[in-house]
Short mmCIF file of C-alpha atoms in Angstrom, two decimals:
data_model
loop_
_atom_site.label_atom_id
_atom_site.label_comp_id
_atom_site.label_asym_id
_atom_site.label_seq_id
_atom_site.Cartn_x
_atom_site.Cartn_y
_atom_site.Cartn_z
CA MET A 1 -24.78 -12.81 38.56
CA LYS A 2 -25.17 -10.63 35.49
CA HIS A 3 -21.41 -10.51 33.32
CA LYS A 4 -20.13 -7.92 31.85
CA SER A 5 -19.96 -7.21 28.53
CA GLN A 6 -17.47 -7.70 26.42
CA LYS A 7 -16.35 -4.88 24.20
CA THR A 8 -16.26 -6.00 20.59
CA THR A 9 -12.69 -4.62 18.86
CA ASP A 10 -13.18 -2.41 16.25
CA TYR A 11 -11.30 -4.41 13.36
CA PHE A 12 -12.71 -2.10 9.88
CA GLY A 13 -10.95 0.86 12.09
CA TYR A 14 -7.89 -0.82 12.42
CA LEU A 15 -8.04 -1.77 8.85
CA GLU A 16 -8.58 1.76 7.87
CA THR A 17 -5.28 2.86 10.04
CA SER A 18 -3.36 0.55 8.20
CA ALA A 19 -4.85 1.89 4.61
CA SER A 20 -4.07 5.50 6.15
CA TYR A 21 -0.52 4.19 6.50
CA ALA A 22 -0.53 3.57 2.45
CA CYS A 23 -1.22 6.88 2.02
CA GLN A 24 1.11 8.29 3.99
CA ALA A 25 3.47 6.70 3.07
CA ALA A 26 2.75 7.04 -0.74
CA ALA A 27 2.88 10.91 -0.13
CA LEU A 28 6.06 11.24 1.47
CA LEU A 29 7.62 8.42 -1.72
CA ASP A 30 6.14 10.92 -3.75
CA ALA A 31 7.32 14.31 -2.03
CA SER A 32 11.26 12.66 -1.81
CA LEU A 33 11.53 12.37 -5.38
CA SER A 34 9.43 15.02 -6.61
CA ALA A 35 11.90 17.46 -4.24
CA PHE A 36 15.04 15.45 -5.12
CA ARG A 37 18.31 15.86 -3.09
CA GLN A 38 20.61 13.15 -3.08
CA GLU A 39 22.22 14.53 0.49
CA GLU A 40 18.01 14.26 2.03
CA VAL A 41 17.45 10.25 0.72
CA GLU A 42 19.13 8.59 3.74
CA GLU A 43 16.84 10.72 6.33
CA LYS A 44 13.76 10.15 3.75
CA THR A 45 14.59 6.46 4.00
CA HIS A 46 14.07 6.67 7.82
CA GLN A 47 11.38 8.63 7.67
CA MET A 48 9.46 5.98 5.45
CA HIS A 49 10.63 3.45 7.62
CA GLN A 50 8.44 4.58 11.14
CA ILE A 51 5.87 4.76 8.47
CA GLU A 52 6.65 1.04 7.99
CA HIS A 53 6.95 0.34 11.82
CA ALA A 54 3.59 2.16 12.42
CA ALA A 55 1.87 0.04 9.64
CA ASP A 56 3.30 -2.98 11.66
CA ALA A 57 2.43 -2.43 14.84
CA ASN A 58 -0.57 -1.49 13.98
CA ARG A 59 -1.32 -5.01 11.98
CA HIS A 60 0.56 -6.78 14.77
CA GLU A 61 -1.89 -5.20 17.60
CA MET A 62 -4.90 -6.32 15.59
CA LEU A 63 -3.74 -9.90 14.75
CA GLU A 64 -3.64 -9.86 18.70
CA LYS A 65 -6.67 -8.63 19.54
CA LEU A 66 -8.11 -11.19 16.45
CA ALA A 67 -6.71 -14.06 18.41
CA ARG A 68 -8.36 -13.53 21.70
CA GLU A 69 -12.13 -12.61 20.26
CA PHE A 70 -15.04 -15.21 19.97
CA ILE A 71 -17.19 -14.09 16.82
CA PRO A 72 -14.81 -11.33 14.57
CA PRO A 73 -17.54 -9.11 12.11
CA ILE A 74 -16.17 -11.12 8.86
CA GLU A 75 -13.99 -14.43 8.92
CA ARG A 76 -10.97 -14.27 10.85
CA GLU A 77 -8.86 -15.47 7.30
CA ASP A 78 -10.40 -12.72 5.64
CA LEU A 79 -9.25 -9.98 8.07
CA ILE A 80 -5.81 -11.72 8.61
CA ALA A 81 -5.18 -11.23 4.97
CA LEU A 82 -6.75 -7.94 4.58
CA ALA A 83 -4.46 -6.90 7.00
CA GLN A 84 -1.35 -8.59 5.57
CA GLU A 85 -1.99 -7.12 2.47
CA LEU A 86 -2.81 -3.91 3.36
CA ASP A 87 0.99 -4.17 5.18
CA ASN A 88 2.39 -5.38 1.84
CA VAL A 89 1.20 -1.89 0.20
CA VAL A 90 3.33 -0.65 2.94
CA ASP A 91 6.21 -2.49 2.36
CA ALA A 92 5.93 -1.99 -1.74
CA ILE A 93 6.22 1.78 -1.10
CA ASP A 94 8.91 1.57 1.47
CA ASP A 95 10.83 -0.80 -0.88
CA VAL A 96 11.33 1.71 -3.39
CA MET A 97 12.31 4.39 -1.25
CA GLN A 98 15.11 1.86 -0.02
CA HIS A 99 16.16 1.25 -3.37
CA VAL A 100 16.48 4.41 -4.55
CA PHE A 101 18.95 4.45 -1.25
CA MET A 102 20.98 1.78 -1.39
CA PHE A 103 21.13 2.19 -5.56
CA ASN A 104 22.81 5.27 -4.57
CA ALA A 105 20.41 7.79 -7.06
CA ALA A 106 21.85 10.82 -8.84
CA ALA A 107 19.31 12.28 -10.57
CA ILE A 108 15.07 11.24 -10.70
CA PRO A 109 13.60 10.41 -14.52
CA SER A 110 10.11 11.86 -14.35
CA GLU A 111 8.09 8.85 -15.48
CA ALA A 112 9.49 8.07 -11.26
CA LEU A 113 6.96 11.13 -11.10
CA ASP A 114 3.99 9.49 -13.00
CA PHE A 115 4.58 6.61 -11.30
CA THR A 116 4.57 8.39 -7.79
CA ARG A 117 1.25 10.62 -8.20
CA GLY A 118 -0.35 7.48 -9.44
CA ILE A 119 0.16 5.40 -6.46
CA ILE A 120 -1.16 8.68 -4.60
CA ALA A 121 -4.40 7.82 -6.22
CA CYS A 122 -4.46 4.44 -6.07
CA CYS A 123 -4.02 4.45 -2.29
CA ASP A 124 -7.04 7.36 -1.86
CA ALA A 125 -8.70 4.88 -4.11
CA LEU A 126 -7.91 2.05 -1.86
CA GLY A 127 -7.94 4.40 1.27
CA ARG A 128 -11.89 5.09 0.68
CA ALA A 129 -12.82 1.55 -0.37
CA VAL A 130 -10.95 0.40 3.16
CA ARG A 131 -13.36 3.19 4.91
CA GLU A 132 -16.51 2.18 3.27
CA PHE A 133 -16.22 -1.37 3.68
CA ARG A 134 -17.60 -1.17 7.71
CA ASN A 135 -20.54 -0.83 5.25
CA PHE A 136 -20.22 -3.04 2.43
CA ARG A 137 -23.20 -4.77 3.36
CA SER A 138 -25.46 -1.98 2.13
CA SER A 139 -22.63 0.06 0.40
CA LYS A 140 -23.63 1.79 -2.97
CA THR A 141 -20.49 2.99 -3.68
CA ILE A 142 -17.81 0.46 -2.42
CA LYS A 143 -17.79 -1.48 -5.81
CA ASP A 144 -17.38 1.65 -7.68
CA MET A 145 -14.36 2.47 -5.52
CA ILE A 146 -13.10 -1.20 -5.84
CA ILE A 147 -13.44 -0.94 -9.91
CA GLU A 148 -11.41 2.42 -9.36
CA VAL A 149 -8.45 0.95 -7.61
CA ASN A 150 -8.55 -1.84 -10.62
CA THR A 151 -8.42 0.87 -13.17
CA LEU A 152 -5.40 2.65 -11.52
CA GLU A 153 -3.76 -0.55 -11.38
CA SER A 154 -3.99 -1.23 -14.78
CA HIS A 155 -2.70 2.44 -15.47
CA GLY A 156 -0.03 1.35 -13.70
CA ASP A 157 0.73 -1.89 -16.02
CA GLY A 158 0.97 0.80 -18.77
CA LEU A 159 3.69 2.91 -16.64
CA HIS A 160 5.62 0.07 -16.16
CA ALA A 161 5.64 -0.60 -20.15
CA GLN A 162 6.38 2.52 -21.36
CA ALA A 163 9.23 3.28 -18.86
CA ILE A 164 10.91 0.31 -19.30
CA ARG A 165 10.69 0.55 -23.40
CA ARG A 166 11.93 4.63 -23.05
CA LEU A 167 14.73 3.61 -20.51
CA PHE A 168 15.66 0.41 -23.01
CA ALA A 169 15.78 2.90 -26.34
CA GLN A 170 16.94 6.34 -25.09
CA GLU A 171 19.75 4.91 -22.04
CA ASN A 172 22.95 3.81 -22.72
CA ASP A 173 24.59 3.53 -19.39
CA VAL A 174 24.32 -0.03 -18.19
CA ARG A 175 24.31 0.90 -14.19
CA THR A 176 21.59 3.79 -14.81
CA ILE A 177 19.47 0.63 -16.83
CA MET A 178 19.62 -1.35 -13.51
CA ILE A 179 19.12 0.70 -11.09
CA TRP A 180 15.92 2.16 -13.05
CA GLN A 181 14.70 -0.87 -14.19
CA HIS A 182 14.26 -2.39 -10.58
CA VAL A 183 13.19 0.58 -9.15
CA PHE A 184 9.89 0.63 -11.90
CA ASP A 185 9.76 -2.80 -11.23
CA GLY A 186 8.49 -1.43 -7.48
CA PHE A 187 6.62 0.94 -8.77
CA GLU A 188 4.50 -1.61 -10.33
CA LEU A 189 4.59 -4.00 -7.61
CA CYS A 190 2.72 -1.05 -5.50
CA PHE A 191 -0.18 -0.96 -7.34
CA ASP A 192 0.14 -4.76 -7.49
CA ALA A 193 -0.71 -4.66 -3.68
CA CYS A 194 -3.43 -2.38 -3.51
CA GLU A 195 -5.00 -4.36 -6.28
CA ASP A 196 -4.62 -7.39 -3.79
CA VAL A 197 -6.55 -5.90 -0.96
CA ALA A 198 -9.37 -5.02 -3.35
CA ASP A 199 -10.08 -8.08 -4.55
CA ILE A 200 -9.96 -9.41 -1.16
CA ILE A 201 -12.80 -6.80 -0.04
CA ALA A 202 -14.56 -8.23 -3.13
CA SER A 203 -14.13 -11.44 -2.56
CA VAL A 204 -15.65 -10.48 1.55
CA ILE A 205 -18.28 -8.79 -0.15
CA MET A 206 -19.40 -11.56 -2.65
CA LYS A 207 -19.19 -13.94 0.52
CA ASN A 208 -21.06 -11.96 2.59
CA THR A 209 -23.95 -10.41 0.82
#
C-alpha cells in the first residue's frame, strides 16, 4: 500500500509574507506622519494595529505548521527566531504609531520624516533579502542585501544621534522633549529590529553553506 506524500509547508513563503507586513507598516507610518493630521491619528493607529494583527496571525499559522512538520528546510530554532524577529519589526513600527497617538503629538518634526523614509528603505532591503532567502545556498546577491540592511541600520543610528542632539539644543519645552526623545528612540528600534533579522539570515547561511 502506497502512502500519500505529505505536502511540505512553504516556510520561506511565510517569512516573505511577514516581511511584506513590515513593508506595509513602514509605508503606513511614513504616509501618516508625512500628511499628518492630529484628528486622523487614532484611525491611522487602528490601521497599523490591523497590520500588526495580520502579521501575528501569519506567524502563529507558520509556527503551528512547524510544530507538526517532521523535517523543516532549515533548523526549527532558526525558523522560529526569524518568524519572531520579523514580527518584532512590525511591532516596533506599530509602537511608534502608538506613541504618537498616546502622547497626542500636535505636529511632526522634519527629523521624524527622515526616520520614516529610512525605515521604508530598510524594510524594502530586508524584504528583498527575505525573498532571496529561499535560494540562500546558491544566491550570489543575498549577502549584498544583508550588508545593505546593516548599512541602513547604521544610517538610522546616525539619524538618531543627530535628532536627539537637535532636540536638546533647539527645544525648550520639556513636554515636547519628552515626547520626541521617546519617539526617536522608537524609530531607532525599528532599524535595530531589521538588522536582527538580517543577522539571523547571515547566521543561517554560515551554518548551511
